[in-house]
Coordinates of C-alpha atoms in Angstrom, one line a residue:
X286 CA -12.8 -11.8 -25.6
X287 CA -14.0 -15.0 -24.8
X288 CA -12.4 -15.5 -21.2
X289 CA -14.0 -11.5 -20.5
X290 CA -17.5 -12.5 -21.7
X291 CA -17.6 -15.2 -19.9
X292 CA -16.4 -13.7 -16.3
X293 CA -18.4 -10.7 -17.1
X294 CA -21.6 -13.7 -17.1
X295 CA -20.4 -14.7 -13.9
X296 CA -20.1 -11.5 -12.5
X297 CA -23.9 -10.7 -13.2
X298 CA -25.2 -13.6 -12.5
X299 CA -23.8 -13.3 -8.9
X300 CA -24.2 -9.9 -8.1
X301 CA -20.7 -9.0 -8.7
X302 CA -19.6 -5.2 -9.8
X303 CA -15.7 -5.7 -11.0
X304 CA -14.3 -5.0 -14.3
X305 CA -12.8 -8.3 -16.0
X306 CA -10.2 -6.4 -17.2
X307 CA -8.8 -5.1 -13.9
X308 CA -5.5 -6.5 -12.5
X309 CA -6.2 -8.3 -9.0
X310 CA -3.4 -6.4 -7.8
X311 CA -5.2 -3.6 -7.7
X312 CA -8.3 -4.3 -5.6
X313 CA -9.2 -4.2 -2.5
X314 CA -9.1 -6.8 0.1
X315 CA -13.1 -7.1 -0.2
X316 CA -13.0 -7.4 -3.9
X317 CA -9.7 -9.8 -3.7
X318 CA -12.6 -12.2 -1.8
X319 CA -15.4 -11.6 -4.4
X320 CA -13.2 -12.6 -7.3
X321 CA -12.0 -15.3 -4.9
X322 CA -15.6 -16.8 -4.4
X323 CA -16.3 -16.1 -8.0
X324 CA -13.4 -18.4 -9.7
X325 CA -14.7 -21.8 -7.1
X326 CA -18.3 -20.8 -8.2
X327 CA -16.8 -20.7 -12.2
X328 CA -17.0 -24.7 -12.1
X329 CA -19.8 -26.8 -11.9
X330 CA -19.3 -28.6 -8.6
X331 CA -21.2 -31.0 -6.4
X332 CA -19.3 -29.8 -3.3
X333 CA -18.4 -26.1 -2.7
X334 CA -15.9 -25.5 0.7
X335 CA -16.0 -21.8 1.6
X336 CA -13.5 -21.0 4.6
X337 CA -13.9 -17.9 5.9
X338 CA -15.4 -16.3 2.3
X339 CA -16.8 -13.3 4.6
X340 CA -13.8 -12.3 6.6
X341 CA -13.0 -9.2 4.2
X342 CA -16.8 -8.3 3.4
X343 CA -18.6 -5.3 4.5
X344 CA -22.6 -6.2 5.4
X345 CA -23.8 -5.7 1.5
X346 CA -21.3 -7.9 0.2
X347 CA -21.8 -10.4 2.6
X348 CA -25.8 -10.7 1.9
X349 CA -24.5 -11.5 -1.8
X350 CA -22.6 -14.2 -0.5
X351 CA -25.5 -15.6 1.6
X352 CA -27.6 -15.3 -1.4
X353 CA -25.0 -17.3 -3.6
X354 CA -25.1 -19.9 -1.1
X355 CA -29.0 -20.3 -1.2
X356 CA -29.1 -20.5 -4.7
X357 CA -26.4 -23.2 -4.5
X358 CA -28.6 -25.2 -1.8
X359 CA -31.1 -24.9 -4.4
X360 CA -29.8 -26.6 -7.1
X361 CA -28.7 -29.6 -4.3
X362 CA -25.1 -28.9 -4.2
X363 CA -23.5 -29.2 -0.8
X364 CA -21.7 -26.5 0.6
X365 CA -19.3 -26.2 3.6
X366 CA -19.2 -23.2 5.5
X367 CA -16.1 -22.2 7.8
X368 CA -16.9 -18.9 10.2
X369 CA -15.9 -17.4 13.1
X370 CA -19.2 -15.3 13.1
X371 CA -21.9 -16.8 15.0
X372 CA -24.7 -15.1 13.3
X373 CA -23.9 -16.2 10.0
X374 CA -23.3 -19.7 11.2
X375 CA -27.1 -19.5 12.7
X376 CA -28.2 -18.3 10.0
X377 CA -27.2 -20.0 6.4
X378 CA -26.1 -23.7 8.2
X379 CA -28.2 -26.7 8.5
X380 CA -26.0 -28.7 11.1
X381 CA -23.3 -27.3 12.8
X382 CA -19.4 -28.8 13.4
X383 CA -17.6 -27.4 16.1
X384 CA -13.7 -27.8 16.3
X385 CA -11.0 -27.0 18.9
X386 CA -7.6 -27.1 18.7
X387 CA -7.3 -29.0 15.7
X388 CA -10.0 -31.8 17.0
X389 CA -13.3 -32.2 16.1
X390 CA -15.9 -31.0 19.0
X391 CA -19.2 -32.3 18.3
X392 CA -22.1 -31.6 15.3
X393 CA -25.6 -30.3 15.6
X394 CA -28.7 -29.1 14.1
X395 CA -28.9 -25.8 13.9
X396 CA -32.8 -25.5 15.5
X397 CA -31.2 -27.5 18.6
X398 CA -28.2 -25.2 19.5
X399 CA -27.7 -21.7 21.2
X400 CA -25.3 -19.3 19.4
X401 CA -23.5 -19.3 23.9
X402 CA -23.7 -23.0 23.4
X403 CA -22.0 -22.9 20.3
X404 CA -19.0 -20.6 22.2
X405 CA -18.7 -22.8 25.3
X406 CA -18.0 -25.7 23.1
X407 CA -15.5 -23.3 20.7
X408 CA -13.5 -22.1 23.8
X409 CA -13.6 -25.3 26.2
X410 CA -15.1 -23.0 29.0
X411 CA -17.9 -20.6 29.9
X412 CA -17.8 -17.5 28.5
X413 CA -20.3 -14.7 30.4
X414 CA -19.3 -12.2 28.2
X415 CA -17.5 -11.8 24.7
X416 CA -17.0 -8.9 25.0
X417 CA -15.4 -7.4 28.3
X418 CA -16.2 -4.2 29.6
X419 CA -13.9 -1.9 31.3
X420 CA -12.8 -2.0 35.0
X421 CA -13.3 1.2 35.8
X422 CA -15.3 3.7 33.9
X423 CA -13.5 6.0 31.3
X424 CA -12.8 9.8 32.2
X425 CA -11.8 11.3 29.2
X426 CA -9.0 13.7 29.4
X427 CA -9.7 17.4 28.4
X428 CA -6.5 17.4 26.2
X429 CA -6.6 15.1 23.2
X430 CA -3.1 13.3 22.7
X431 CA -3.7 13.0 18.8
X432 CA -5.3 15.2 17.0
X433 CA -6.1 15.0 13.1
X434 CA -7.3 18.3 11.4
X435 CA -8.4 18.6 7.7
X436 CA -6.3 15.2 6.5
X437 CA -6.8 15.2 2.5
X438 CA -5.1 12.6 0.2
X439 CA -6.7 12.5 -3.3
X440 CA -8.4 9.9 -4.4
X441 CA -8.4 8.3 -0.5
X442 CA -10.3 10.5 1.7
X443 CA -10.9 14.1 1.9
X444 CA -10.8 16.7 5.3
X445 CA -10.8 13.9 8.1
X446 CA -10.6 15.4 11.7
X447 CA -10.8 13.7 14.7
X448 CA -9.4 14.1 18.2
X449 CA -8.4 10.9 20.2
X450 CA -7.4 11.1 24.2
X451 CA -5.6 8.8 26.2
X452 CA -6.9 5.9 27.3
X453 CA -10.1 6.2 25.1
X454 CA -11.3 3.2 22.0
X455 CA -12.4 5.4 19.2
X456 CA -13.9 3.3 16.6
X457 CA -13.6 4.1 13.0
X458 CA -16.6 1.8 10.8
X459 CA -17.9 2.0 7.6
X460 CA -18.6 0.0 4.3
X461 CA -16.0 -1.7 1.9
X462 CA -14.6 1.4 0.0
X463 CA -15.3 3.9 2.6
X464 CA -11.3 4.9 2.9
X465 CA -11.1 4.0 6.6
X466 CA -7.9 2.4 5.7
X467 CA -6.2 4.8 3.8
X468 CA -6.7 6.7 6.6
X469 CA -4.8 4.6 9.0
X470 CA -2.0 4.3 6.2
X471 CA -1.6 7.9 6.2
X472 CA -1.6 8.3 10.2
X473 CA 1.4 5.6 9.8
X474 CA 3.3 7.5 7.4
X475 CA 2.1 5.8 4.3
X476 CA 1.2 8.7 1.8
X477 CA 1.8 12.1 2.1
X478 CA -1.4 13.9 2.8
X479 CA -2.5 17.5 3.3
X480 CA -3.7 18.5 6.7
X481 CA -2.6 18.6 10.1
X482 CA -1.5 16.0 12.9
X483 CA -0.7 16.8 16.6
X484 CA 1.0 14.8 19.2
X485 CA 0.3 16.7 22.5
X486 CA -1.2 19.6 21.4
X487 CA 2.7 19.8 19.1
X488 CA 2.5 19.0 15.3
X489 CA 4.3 16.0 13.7
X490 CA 5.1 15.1 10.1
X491 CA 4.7 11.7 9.8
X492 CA 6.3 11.1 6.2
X493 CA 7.3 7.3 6.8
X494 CA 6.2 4.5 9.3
X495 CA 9.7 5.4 11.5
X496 CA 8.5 8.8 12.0
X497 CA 5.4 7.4 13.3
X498 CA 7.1 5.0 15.6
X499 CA 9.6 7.9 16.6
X500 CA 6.2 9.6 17.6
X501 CA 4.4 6.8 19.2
X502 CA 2.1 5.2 16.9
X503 CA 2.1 1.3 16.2
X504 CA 0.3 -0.3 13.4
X505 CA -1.8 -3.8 13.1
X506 CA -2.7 -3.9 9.4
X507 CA -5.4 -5.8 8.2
X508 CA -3.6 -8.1 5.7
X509 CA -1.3 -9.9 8.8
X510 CA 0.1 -12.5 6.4
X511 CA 1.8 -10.1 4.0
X512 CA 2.0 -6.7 5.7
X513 CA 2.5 -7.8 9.6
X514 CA 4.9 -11.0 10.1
X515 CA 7.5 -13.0 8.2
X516 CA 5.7 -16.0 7.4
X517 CA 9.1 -18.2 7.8
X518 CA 10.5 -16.5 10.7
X519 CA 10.2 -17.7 14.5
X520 CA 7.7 -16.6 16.6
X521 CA 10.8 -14.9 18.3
X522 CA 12.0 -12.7 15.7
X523 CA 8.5 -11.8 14.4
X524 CA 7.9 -10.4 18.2
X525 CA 11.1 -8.5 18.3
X526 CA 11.3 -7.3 14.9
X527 CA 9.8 -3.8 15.4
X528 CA 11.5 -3.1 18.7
X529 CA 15.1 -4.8 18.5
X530 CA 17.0 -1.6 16.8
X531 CA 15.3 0.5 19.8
X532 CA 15.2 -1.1 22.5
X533 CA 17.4 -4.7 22.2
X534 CA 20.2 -4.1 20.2
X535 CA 23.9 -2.5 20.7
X536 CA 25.7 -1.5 17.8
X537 CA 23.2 -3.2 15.6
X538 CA 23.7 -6.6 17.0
X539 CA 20.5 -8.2 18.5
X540 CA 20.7 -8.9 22.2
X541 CA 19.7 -12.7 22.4
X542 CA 18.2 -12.3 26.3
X543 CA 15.9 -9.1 25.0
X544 CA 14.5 -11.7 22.6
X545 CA 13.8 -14.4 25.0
X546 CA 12.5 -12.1 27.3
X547 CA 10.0 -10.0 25.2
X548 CA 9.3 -13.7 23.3
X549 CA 8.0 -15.2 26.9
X550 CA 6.5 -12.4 27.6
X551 CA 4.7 -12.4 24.5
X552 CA 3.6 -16.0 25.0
X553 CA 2.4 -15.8 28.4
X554 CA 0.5 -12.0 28.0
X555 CA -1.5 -13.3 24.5
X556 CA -1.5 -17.1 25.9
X557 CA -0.1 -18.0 21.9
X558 CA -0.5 -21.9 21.1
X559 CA 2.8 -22.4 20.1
X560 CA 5.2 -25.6 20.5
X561 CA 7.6 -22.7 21.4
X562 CA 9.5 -19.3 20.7
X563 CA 11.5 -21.2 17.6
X564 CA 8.2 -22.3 16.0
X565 CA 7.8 -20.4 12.6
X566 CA 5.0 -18.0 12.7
X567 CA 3.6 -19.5 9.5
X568 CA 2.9 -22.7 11.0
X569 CA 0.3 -21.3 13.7
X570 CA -3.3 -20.2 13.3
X571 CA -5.0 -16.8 12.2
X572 CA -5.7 -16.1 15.6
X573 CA -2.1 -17.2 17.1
X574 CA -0.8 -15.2 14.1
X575 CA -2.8 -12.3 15.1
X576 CA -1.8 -12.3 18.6
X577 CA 2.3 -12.6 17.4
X578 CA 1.5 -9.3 15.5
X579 CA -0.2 -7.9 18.1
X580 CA 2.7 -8.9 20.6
X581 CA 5.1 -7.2 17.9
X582 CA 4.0 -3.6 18.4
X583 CA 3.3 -3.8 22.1
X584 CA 6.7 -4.5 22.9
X585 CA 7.4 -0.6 21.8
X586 CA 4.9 0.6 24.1
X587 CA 3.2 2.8 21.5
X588 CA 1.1 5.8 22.9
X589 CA -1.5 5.3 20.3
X590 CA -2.1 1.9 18.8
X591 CA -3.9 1.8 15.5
X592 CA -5.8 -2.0 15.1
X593 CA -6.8 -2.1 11.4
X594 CA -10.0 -5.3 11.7
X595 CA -7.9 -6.9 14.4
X596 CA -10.0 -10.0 15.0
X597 CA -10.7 -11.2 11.1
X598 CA -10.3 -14.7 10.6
X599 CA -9.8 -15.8 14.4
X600 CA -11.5 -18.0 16.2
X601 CA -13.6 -16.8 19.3
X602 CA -11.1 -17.5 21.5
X603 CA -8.5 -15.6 20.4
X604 CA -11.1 -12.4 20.1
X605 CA -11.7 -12.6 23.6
X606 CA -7.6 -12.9 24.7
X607 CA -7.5 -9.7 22.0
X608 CA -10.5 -7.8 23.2
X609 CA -8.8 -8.4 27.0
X610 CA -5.6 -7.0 25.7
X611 CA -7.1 -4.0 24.2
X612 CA -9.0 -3.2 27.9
X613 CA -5.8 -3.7 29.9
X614 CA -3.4 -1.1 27.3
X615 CA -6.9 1.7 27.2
X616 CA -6.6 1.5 31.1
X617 CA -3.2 1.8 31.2
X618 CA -3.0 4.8 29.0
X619 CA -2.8 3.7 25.9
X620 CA -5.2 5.5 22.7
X621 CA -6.5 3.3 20.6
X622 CA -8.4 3.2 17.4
X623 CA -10.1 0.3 16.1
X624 CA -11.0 -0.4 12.7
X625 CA -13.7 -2.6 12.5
X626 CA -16.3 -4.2 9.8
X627 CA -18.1 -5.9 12.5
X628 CA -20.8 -3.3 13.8
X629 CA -21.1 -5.7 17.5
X630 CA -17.5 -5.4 18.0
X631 CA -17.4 -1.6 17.1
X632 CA -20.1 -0.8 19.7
X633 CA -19.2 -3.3 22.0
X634 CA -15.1 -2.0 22.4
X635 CA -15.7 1.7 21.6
X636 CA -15.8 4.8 23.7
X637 CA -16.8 6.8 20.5
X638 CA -17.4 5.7 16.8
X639 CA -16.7 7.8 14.1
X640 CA -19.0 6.5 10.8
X641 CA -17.1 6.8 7.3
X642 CA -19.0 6.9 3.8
X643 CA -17.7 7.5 0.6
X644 CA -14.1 8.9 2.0
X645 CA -15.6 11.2 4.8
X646 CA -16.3 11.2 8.4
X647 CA -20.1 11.5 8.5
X648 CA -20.8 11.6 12.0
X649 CA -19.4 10.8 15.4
X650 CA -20.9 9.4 18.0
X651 CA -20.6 8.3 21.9
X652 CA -21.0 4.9 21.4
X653 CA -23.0 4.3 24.9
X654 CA -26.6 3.0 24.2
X655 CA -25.6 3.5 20.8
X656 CA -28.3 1.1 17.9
X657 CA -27.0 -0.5 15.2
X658 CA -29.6 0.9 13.3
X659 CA -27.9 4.7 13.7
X660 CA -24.8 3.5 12.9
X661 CA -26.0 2.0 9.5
X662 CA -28.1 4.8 8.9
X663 CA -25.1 6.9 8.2
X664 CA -23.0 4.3 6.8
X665 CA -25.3 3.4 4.3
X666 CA -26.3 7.3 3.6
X667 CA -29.8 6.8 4.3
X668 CA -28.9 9.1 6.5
X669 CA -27.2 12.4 5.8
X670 CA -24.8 14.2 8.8

């Protein structure tokens, strides 16, 4: 009774809405983080390190966060800060550390620096653009090649329809809770929801994640380290391990040259920081990491590829070799949806953006000279569709 008073004190204090008694197990990724930043802030200390506490946040969650952080400034503990996201870098720091590659870069005070500055010295090179555009401009195709129609699965998200054409980025953003994920599970096969899916105009029943391979669909979750790669397994058999039974195997014995092969491949297309394809994957970074789970699915050539926050907890760097990636598959052909808690990078890599609140669609949009401000409107609900 004591232990739940007492967390149930922290929880208010910090602006924190989780019950004490609930098992961790059971929340979500953001509220994995919250009770995360909530047991360092349990002790008294002089010196509080927070690496990457925002990486799972939605926008309200995060202004918690910063607020913590104030609060802790003002009562003259020191706090370190670890991001990826320039604006909350520029906005909650007082001097600034850059490193690359393991070495430290160079420190400064936050008045005297640029957030393009602050890339430059992230990525050892000029960077016009952190986001790329496309090529050539995107004609849509008048037949979608998946189409979702009435999807229901209780308690996850109720009569979700979309259509989503070949070589088209259809965005998917909404708060923490909003059920975008669910709704990638199900479109992989994890679930069994009401409703209708259609490959080419032909309807699929995608009960598992092999009938959505069989169909075409690849998956990059949003947990990588314990729902994308084998943490102790090479590099090599993390990028093989989807496609080997299909595509480098006879009679269930891995061919050793379709590993090597798809391995290099891997290394040169991503550019991974590796000491090479033997290196376990759980000695790399986040944003190496990212780019082995990324390499994993495209060795199927998936028709639609389904990128649940694909650039959490990477460096700018390794957003950019992603984002570059993602332009090259869209104008090859390849549908993608992108699942993204970063309202830049939604607008920035979409072609549309559908907005989720409280386990709906509420509104679809073409995201050219889309604001931020509609966007947030919706996903907030101070706007209703």
């Amino acid at each position: 009774r004591a232990l739940t008073k007492q967390t149930q004190q922290l929880m208010d204090e910090l602006g924190i809405h989780i019950d004490p008694g609930a098992p961790v197990s059971r929340l979500s990724m953001a509220q994995r983080q919250l009770v995360e930043i909530a047991k360092a802030l349990s002790h008294d200390a002089e010196l509080v390190i927070m690496d990457e506490p925002t990486s799972s946040l939605s926008d309200r969650e995060a202004e918690i966060l910063f607020e913590i952080v104030m609060k802790l400034k003002a009562r003259g503990k020191a706090v370190v800060y670890i991001s990826h996201r320039m604006d909350e870098i520029m906005r909650i720091s007082d001097d600034i550390s850059v490193m690359r590659d393991g070495r430290y870069i160079s420190t400064s005070d936050k008045n005297d620096t640029t957030i393009g500055t602050l890339i430059n010295l992230m990525v050892g090179r000029e960077m016009s653009d952190v986001y790329p555009g496309r090529a050539q401009p995107y004609l849509r195709p008048a037949r979608p090649l998946l189409e979702v129609n009435a999807l229901n699965l209780a308690g996850k998200f109720l009569d979700i329809s979309f259509a989503l054409h070949a070589g088209e980025i259809l965005g998917f953003f909404g708060l923490i809770g909003a059920g975008r994920s669910d709704v990638m599970n199900a479109l992989f096969g994890v679930g069994r929801p009401e409703g209708e899916i259609l490959m080419n105009g032909k309807r699929v029943k995608l009960r598992s994640p092999q009938d959505a391979i069989a169909a075409g669909i690849a998956f990059v979750t949003e947990d990588r380290k314990h729902q994308g790669l084998v943490l102790m397994h090479s590099i090599a058999q993390n990028v093989t391990m989807a496609s080997f039974e299909l595509k480098g195997s006879r009679f269930g014995i891995l061919s050793n040259s379709f590993e090597r092969n798809e391995t290099r491949h891997a290394i040169e297309r991503m550019n991974i920081r590796a000491s090479g394809a033997d290196q376990a994957v759980g000695d790399l970074s986040g944003g190496n990491q990212q780019k082995v789970v990324l390499s994993k699915w495209l060795a199927l050539k998936p028709k639609v590829l389904i990128l649940d926050e694909p650039t959490r907890g990477v460096d700018v760097g390794a957003k950019f070799e992603i984002y570059r990636v993602m332009r090259e598959l869209a104008a090859a052909g390849t549908a993608i949806i992108l699942v993204s808690s970063e309202l830049p990078e939604a607008l920035a890599m979409s072609d549309r953006l559908a907005v989720m609140r409280e386990k709906r669609i509420v509104k679809q949009f073409d995201a050219a000279g889309l604001s931020p401000q509609a966007v947030m409107s919706y996903a907030t609900g101070a706007m209703q569709s």
